[in-house]
Coordinates of C-alpha atoms in Angstrom, one line a residue:
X22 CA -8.6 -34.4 19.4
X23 CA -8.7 -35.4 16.1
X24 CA -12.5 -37.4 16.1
X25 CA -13.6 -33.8 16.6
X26 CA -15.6 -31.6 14.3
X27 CA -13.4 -29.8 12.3
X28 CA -15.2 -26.6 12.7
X29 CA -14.6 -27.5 16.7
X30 CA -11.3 -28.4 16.2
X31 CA -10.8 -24.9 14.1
X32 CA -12.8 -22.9 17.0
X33 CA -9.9 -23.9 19.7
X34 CA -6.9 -23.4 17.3
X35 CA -8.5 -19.5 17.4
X36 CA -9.0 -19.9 20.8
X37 CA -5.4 -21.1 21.5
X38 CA -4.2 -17.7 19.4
X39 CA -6.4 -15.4 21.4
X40 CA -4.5 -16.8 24.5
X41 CA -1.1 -16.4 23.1
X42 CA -2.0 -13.0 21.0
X43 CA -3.0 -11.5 24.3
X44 CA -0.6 -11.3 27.2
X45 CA 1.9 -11.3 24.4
X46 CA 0.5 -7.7 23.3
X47 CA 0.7 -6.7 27.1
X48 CA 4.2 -7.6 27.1
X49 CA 5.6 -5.7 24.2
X50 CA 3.5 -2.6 25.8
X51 CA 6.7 -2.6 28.2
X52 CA 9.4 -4.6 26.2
X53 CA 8.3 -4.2 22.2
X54 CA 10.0 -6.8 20.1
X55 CA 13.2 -5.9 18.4
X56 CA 14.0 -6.7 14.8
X57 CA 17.6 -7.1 13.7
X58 CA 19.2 -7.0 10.3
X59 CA 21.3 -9.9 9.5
X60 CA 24.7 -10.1 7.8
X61 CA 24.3 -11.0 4.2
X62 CA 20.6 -10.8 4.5
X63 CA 18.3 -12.7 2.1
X64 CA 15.5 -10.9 -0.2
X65 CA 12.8 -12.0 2.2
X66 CA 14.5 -11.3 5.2
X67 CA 14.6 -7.2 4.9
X68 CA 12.2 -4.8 4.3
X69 CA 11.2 -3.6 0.4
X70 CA 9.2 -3.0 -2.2
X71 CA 7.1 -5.6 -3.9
X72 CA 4.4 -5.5 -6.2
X73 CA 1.8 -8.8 -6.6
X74 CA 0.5 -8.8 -10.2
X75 CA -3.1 -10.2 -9.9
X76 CA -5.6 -12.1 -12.5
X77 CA -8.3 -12.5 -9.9
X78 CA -10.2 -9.0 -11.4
X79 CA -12.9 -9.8 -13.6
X80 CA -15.6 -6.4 -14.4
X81 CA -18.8 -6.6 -12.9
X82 CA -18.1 -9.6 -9.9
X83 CA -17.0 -8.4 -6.6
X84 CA -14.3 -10.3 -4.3
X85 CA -17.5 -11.7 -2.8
X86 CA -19.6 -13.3 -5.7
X87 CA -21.8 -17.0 -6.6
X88 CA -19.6 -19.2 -7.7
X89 CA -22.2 -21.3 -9.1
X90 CA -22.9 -18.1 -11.4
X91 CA -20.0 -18.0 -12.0
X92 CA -18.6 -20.8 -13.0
X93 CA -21.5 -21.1 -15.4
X94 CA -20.4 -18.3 -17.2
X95 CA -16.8 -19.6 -17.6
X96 CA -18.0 -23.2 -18.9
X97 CA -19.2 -24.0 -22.4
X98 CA -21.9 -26.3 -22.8
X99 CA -19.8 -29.5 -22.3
X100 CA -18.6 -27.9 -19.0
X101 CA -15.5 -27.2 -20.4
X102 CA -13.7 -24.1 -19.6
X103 CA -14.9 -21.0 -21.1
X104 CA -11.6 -18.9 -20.8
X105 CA -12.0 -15.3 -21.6
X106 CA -8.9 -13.3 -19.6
X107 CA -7.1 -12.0 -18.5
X108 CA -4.3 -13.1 -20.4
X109 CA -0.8 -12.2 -18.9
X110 CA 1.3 -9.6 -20.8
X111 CA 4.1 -10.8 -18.3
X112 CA 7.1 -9.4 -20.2
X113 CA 5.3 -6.0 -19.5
X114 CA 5.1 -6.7 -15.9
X115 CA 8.9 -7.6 -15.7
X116 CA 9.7 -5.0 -17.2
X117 CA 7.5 -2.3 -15.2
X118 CA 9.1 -4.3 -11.8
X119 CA 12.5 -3.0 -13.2
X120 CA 11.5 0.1 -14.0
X121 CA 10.1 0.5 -10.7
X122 CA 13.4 -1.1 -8.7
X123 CA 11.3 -3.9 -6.8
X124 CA 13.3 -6.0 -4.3
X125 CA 11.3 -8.7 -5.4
X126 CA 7.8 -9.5 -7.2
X127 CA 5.0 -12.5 -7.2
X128 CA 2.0 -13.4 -9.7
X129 CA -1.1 -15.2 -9.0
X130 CA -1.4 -18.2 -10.9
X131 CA -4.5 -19.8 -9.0
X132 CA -7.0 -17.7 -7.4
X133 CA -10.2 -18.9 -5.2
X134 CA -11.8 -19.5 -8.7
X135 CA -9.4 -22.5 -8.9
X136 CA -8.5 -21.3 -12.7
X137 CA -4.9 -22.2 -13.3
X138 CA -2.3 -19.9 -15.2
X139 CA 0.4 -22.7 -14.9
X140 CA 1.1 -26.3 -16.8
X141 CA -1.2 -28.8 -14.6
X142 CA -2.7 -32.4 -15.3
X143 CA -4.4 -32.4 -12.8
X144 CA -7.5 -30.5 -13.9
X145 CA -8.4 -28.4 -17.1
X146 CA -9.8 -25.7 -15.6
X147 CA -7.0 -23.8 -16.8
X148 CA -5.0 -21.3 -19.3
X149 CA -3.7 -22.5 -22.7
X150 CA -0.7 -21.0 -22.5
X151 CA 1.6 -21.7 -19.2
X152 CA 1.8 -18.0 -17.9
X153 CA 3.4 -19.5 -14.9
X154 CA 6.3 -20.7 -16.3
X155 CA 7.0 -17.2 -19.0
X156 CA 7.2 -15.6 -15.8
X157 CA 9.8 -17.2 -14.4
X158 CA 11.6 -17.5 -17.4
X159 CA 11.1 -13.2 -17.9
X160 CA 12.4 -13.3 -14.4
X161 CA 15.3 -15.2 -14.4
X162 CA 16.3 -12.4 -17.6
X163 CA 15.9 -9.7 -15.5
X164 CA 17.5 -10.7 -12.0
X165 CA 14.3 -10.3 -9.9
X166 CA 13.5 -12.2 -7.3
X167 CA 9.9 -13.9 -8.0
X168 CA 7.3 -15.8 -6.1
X169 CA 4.0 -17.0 -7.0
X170 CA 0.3 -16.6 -5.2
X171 CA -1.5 -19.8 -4.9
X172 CA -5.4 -19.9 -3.2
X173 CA -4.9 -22.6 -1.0
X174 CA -8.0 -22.3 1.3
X175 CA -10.6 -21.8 -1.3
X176 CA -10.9 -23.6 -4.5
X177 CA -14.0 -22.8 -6.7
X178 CA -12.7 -25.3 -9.3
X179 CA -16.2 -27.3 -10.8
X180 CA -14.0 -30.4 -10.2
X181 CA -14.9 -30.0 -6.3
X182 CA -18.1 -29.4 -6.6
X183 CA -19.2 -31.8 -4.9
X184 CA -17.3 -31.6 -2.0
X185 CA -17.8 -27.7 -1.5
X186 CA -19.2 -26.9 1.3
X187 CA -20.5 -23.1 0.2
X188 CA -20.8 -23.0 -3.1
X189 CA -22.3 -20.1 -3.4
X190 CA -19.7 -17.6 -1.0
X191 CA -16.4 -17.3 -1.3
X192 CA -15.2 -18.2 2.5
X193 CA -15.7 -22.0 1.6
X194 CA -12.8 -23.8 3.5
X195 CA -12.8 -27.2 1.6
X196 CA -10.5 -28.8 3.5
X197 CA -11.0 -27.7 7.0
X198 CA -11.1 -31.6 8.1
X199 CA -9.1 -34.0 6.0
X200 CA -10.5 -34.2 2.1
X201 CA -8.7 -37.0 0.3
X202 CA -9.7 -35.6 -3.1
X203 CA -8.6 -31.9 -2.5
X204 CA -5.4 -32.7 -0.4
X205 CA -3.9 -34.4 -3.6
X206 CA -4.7 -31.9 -6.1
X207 CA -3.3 -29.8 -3.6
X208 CA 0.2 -31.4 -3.2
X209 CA 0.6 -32.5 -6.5
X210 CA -0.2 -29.1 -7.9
X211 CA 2.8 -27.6 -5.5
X212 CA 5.3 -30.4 -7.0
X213 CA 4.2 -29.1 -10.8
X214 CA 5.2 -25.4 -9.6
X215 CA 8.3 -25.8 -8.1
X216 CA 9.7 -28.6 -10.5
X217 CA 8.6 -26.8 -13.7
X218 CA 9.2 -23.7 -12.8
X219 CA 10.9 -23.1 -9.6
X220 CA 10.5 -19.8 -8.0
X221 CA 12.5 -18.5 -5.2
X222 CA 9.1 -19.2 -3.2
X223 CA 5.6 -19.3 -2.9
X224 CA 2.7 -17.3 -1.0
X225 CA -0.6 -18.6 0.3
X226 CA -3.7 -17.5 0.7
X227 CA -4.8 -17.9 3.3
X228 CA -3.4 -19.2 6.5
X229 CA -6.0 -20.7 8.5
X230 CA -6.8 -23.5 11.5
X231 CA -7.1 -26.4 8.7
X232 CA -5.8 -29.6 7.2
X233 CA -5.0 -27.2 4.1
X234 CA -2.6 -25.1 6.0
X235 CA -1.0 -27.8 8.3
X236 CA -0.8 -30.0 5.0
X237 CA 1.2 -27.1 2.9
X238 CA 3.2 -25.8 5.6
X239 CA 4.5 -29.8 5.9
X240 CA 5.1 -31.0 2.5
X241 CA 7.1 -27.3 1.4
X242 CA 9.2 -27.5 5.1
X243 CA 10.1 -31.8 4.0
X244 CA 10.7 -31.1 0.2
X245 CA 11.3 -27.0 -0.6
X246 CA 13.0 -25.9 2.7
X247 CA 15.1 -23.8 0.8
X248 CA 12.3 -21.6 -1.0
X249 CA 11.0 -18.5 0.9
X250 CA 7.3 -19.8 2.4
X251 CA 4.6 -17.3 3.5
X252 CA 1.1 -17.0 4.5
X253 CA -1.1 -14.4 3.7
X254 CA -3.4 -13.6 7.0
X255 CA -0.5 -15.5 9.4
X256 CA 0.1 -12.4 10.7
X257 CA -2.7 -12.4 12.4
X258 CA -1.8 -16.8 14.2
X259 CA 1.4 -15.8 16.3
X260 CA 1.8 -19.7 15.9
X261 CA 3.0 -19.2 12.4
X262 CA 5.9 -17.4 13.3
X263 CA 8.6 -19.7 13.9
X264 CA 7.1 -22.0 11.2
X265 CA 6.8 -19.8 8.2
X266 CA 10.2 -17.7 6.7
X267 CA 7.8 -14.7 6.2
X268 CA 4.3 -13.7 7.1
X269 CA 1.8 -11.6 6.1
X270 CA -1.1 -9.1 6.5
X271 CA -3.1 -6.7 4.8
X272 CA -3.5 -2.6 5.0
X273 CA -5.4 -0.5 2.7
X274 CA -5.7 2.3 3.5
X275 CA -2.7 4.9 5.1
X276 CA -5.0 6.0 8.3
X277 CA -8.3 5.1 9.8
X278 CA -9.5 2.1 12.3
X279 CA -7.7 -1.3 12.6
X280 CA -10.8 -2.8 11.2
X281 CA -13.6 -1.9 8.9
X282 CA -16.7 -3.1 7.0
X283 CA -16.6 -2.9 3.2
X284 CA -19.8 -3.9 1.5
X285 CA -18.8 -6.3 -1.3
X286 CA -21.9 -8.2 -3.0
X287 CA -24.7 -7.3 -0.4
X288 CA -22.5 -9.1 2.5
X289 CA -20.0 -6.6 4.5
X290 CA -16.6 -8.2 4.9
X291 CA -14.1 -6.7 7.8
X292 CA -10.9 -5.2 6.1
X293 CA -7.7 -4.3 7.9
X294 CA -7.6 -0.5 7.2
X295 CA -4.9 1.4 8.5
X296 CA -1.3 1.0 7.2
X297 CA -0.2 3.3 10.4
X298 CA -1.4 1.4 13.0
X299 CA -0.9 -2.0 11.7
X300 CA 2.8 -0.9 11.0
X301 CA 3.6 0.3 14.4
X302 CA 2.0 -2.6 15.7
X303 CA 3.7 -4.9 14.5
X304 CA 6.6 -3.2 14.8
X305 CA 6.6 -3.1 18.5
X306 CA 4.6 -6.8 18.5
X307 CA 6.8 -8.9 15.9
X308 CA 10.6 -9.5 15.3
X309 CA 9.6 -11.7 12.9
X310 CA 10.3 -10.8 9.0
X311 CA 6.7 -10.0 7.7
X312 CA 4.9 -8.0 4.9
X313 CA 1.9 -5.2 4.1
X314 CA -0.3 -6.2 1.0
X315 CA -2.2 -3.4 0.0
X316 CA -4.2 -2.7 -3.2
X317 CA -3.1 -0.2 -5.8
X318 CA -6.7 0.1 -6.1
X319 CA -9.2 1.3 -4.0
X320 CA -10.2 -2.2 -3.2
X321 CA -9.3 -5.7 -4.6
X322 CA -12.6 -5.6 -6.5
X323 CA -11.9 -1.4 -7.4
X324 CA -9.0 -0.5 -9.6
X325 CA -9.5 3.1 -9.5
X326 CA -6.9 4.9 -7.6
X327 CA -7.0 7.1 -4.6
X328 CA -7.4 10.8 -4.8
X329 CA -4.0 11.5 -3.5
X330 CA -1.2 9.7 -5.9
X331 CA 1.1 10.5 -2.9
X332 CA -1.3 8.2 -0.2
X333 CA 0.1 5.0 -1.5
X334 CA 4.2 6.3 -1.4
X335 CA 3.1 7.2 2.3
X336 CA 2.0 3.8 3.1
X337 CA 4.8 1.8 1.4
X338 CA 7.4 4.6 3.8
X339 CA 5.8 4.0 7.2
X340 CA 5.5 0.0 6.3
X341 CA 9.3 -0.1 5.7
X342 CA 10.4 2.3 7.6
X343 CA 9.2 0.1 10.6
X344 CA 10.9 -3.1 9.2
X345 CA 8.8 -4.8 6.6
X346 CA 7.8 -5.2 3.1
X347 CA 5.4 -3.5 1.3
X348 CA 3.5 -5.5 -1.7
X349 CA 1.2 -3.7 -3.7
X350 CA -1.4 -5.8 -5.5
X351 CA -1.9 -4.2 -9.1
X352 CA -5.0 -4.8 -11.2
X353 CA -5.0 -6.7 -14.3
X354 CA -7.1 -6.1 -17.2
X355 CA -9.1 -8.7 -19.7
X356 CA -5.7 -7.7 -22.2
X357 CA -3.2 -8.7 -19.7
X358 CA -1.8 -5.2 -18.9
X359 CA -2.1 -3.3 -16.2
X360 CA -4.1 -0.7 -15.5
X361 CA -2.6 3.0 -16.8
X362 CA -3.5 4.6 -13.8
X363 CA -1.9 1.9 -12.0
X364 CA 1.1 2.2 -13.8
X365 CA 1.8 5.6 -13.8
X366 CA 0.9 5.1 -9.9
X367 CA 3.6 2.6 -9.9
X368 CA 6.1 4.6 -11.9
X369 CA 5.3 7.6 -9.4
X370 CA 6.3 5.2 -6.4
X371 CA 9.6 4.0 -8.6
X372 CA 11.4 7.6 -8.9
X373 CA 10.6 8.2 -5.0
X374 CA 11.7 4.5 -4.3
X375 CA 15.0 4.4 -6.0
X376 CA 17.1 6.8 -4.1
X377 CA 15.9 5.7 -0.7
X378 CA 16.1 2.0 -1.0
X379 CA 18.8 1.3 0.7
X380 CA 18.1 3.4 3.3
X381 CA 14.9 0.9 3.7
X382 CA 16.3 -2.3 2.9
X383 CA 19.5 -1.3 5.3
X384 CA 17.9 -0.1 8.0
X385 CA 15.6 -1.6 11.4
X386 CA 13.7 -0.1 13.7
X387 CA 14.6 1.5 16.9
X388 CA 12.6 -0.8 19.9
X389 CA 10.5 1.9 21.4
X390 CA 6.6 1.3 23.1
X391 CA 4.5 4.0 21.9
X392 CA 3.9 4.6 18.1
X393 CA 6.0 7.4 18.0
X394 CA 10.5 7.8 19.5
X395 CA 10.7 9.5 22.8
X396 CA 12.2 13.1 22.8
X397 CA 11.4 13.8 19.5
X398 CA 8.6 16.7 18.9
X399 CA 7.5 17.8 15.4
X400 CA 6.4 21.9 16.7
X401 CA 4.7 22.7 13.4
X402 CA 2.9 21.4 11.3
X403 CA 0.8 18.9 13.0
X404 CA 0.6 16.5 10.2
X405 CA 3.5 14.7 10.8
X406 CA 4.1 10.9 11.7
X407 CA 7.8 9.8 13.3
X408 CA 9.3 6.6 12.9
X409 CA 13.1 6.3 14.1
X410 CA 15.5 3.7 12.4
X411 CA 18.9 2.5 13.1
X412 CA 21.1 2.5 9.9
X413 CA 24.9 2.0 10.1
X414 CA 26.1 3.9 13.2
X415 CA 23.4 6.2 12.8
X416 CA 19.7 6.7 13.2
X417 CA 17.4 8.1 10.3
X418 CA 13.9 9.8 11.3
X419 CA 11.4 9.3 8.9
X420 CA 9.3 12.2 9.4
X421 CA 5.9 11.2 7.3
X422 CA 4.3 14.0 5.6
X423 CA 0.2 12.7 6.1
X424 CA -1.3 15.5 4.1
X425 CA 1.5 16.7 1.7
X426 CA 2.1 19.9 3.8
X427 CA 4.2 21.9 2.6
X428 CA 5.4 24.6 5.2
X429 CA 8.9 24.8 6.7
X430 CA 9.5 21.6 9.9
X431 CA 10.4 22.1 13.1
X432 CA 12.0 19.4 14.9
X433 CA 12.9 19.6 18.4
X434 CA 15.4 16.7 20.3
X435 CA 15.3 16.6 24.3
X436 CA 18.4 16.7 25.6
X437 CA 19.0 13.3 27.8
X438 CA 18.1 10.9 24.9
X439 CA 19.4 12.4 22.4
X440 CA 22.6 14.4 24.1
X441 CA 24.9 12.8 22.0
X442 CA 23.9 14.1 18.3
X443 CA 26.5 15.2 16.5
X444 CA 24.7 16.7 13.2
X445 CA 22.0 16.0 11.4
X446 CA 21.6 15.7 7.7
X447 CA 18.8 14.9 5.4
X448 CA 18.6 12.0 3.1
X449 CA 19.4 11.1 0.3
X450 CA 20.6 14.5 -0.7
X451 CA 23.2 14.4 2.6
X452 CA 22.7 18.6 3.5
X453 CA 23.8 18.9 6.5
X454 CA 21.1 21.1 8.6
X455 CA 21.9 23.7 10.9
X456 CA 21.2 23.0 14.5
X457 CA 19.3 25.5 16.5
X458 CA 19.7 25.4 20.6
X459 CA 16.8 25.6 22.7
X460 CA 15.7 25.0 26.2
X461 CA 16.6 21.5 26.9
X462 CA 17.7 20.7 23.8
X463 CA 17.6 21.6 20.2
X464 CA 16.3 22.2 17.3
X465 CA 16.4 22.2 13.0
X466 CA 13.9 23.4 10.6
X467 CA 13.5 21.7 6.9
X468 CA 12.4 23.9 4.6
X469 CA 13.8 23.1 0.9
X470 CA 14.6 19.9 1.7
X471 CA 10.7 18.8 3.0
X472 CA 9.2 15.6 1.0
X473 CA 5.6 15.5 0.6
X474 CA 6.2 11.4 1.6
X475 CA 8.6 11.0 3.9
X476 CA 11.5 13.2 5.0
X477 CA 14.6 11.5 6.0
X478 CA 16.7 12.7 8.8
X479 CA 20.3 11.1 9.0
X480 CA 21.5 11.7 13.1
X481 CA 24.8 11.1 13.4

């Protein structure tokens, strides 16, 4: 097993998945997974709100571009680096997570393009000023919980040059077999994070059959087991589960196919699209603690926002409401600040946010098969999604408003299930809602109290 090719070797870790992923969906069809809530919880173990503030945005390259291009056009003629942004305003960002009430934030401090926004000797294709290590000091000032994005997969850096084997894509997995050169730069830059600056933990991108992966996973578990380690994409390797304190996978958009093709740089690239689906699925799939990054964006590569300012609230309710976190990744620009539309996106989700979150970060969800509770039946309008909580003694029924309608709810509870409701208020304002009998159960309408994201119903 290990003379084989790597690509080989990588072809039947896949393979191994697909046999595992499989029979293990047909299994939660009957008995979905159940997620529990544990005394004295950490951060990473409950579902919230996180935002990742990202440096990989550069106007006029897309997500896919030639890194030969453009790593001429970061280098002087001496091939050193040619650094031109963006430059971190992280005392902004700090301040914009408080505002906002996040349970925990991270920063990118190396992308694919290998530039580093942290203190390293190990290459100078990097920042002046150690962005890295402002950020944790701005962090450990306000209280936050803080982690830190780090491209481990790809590495445009010109020091591996040589060694890349697609120079010219982004998908270049440098260390898919065993690569001396990049597996020390690799190890030695992790020990320069975590002794200088020592975040609660650190996220990778991306989790993936290689030495890379197997490498990082090994030297964090033997010298950081008590920082929070996740994969981005190891949502996706049910092997990962047990090894990882948190995985992760990406939504971005609130409805649509599980997949779709986005054309970025005359190559299409499949997405994960739908927040709803890959919500509910792994809520019935994993019991696992896991996270949703979405864009604030359209797109990675597209910091323009959606039409509705509500879509994004909507997507961060359905992703905790069924037991994870939600990270949104905001859009730097060349300055360092955010993007204003982003902002007052993020400020929009912030006033929503704060007087439900700890009906989020207290709460699991019900163990049911289909998408949607049993004996629960929203009569008018259509538009609405169901997800059904325990929190406390009771259970809270997010009903997600899709399209913002605004006529009165009807909700109707069979009797048999659901026989043993006492009264039903809504939250966070705790009216109590009159209860209407009807055939085989019964009935309340919300009127006054309906959200346009998510109205919460408190059954007692």
């Amino acid at each position: 097993m290990g003379d084989l090719n790597p690509k080989i070797r990588a072809a039947m870790a896949i393979g191994r998945e697909i046999c595992i992923t499989v029979p293990t969906i047909f299994a939660r069809m009957m008995f979905p997974a159940e997620r529990k809530l544990l005394g004295n919880a950490k951060w990473w173990q409950k579902p919230g709100l996180a935002v990742q503030y990202q440096i990989e945005f550069r106007p006029g390259w897309e997500w896919q571009r030639d890194w030969t291009e453009f790593n001429r056009s970061m280098s002087n003629e001496d091939g050193s680096i040619k650094f031109n942004g963006p430059f971190p305003r992280v005392n902004e960002w700090v301040e914009l997570s408080k505002e906002i009430g996040l349970d925990y934030h991270s920063m990118e401090i190396k992308w694919h393009d290998g530039i580093c926004y942290f203190n390293t000797r190990l290459t100078d294709w990097k920042t002046g000023p150690d962005y890295a290590r402002l950020f944790a000091e701005e962090n450990r000032k306000a209280g936050i919980p803080f982690i830190y994005y780090y491209s481990s997969v790809f590495d445009h850096s010109p020091r591996f040059d040589d060694i890349q084997p697609h120079p010219h894509q982004t998908e270049s997995y440098i260390a898919l077999g065993a690569q001396p050169l990049y597996e020390e730069h690799l190890l030695g830059q992790y020990r320069e994070i975590m002794e200088q600056c020592d975040p609660d933990g650190i996220w990778l991108d991306w989790y993936w059959p290689d030495r890379s992966t197997e490498i990082s996973i090994d030297f964090f578990r033997e010298n950081y087991p008590d920082k929070a380690l996740a994969f981005n994409f190891a949502s996706y390797f049910p092997s990962s589960y047990k090894r990882l304190d948190f995985t992760a996978g990406e939504a971005h958009d609130l409805t649509g196919p599980y997949i779709k093709l986005l054309k970025s740089d005359n190559k299409y690239l499949p997405v994960c699209c739908s927040a709803w689906k890959w919500s509910t699925f792994y809520r019935r799939f994993q019991s696992h603690s896991s996270e949703i990054i979405s864009p604030a964006g359209r797109w990675w590569s597209d910091p323009t926002l959606r039409n509705d300012p509500d879509t994004l609230l909507r997507m961060s309710a359905i992703v905790m409401a069924s037991g994870m976190k939600h990270s949104l990744g905001v859009t730097s620009q060349m300055d360092g600040s955010v993007y204003p539309d982003q902002v007052k996106q993020l400020q929009r989700l912030g006033a929503w946010y704060l007087p439900r979150k700890r009906l989020f970060n207290e709460s699991v969800p019900l163990p049911y098969r289909g998408r949607e509770p049993r004996g629960i039946k929203v009569d008018n309008p259509k538009c609405m999604k169901i997800i059904a909580c325990r929190y406390e003694d009771d259970i809270l029924i997010h009903l997600i408003n899709m399209e913002g309608s605004t006529r009165p709810v009807k909700v109707t509870f069979r009797e048999g299930i659901w026989n043993k409701v006492r009264r039903i208020t809504t939250e966070p304002s705790g009216r109590e809602l009159p209860v209407e009998r009807v055939w085989k159960g019964f009935r309340v309408t919300v009127g006054e109290e309906l959200d346009p994201v998510d109205t919460i119903l408190r059954v007692r």
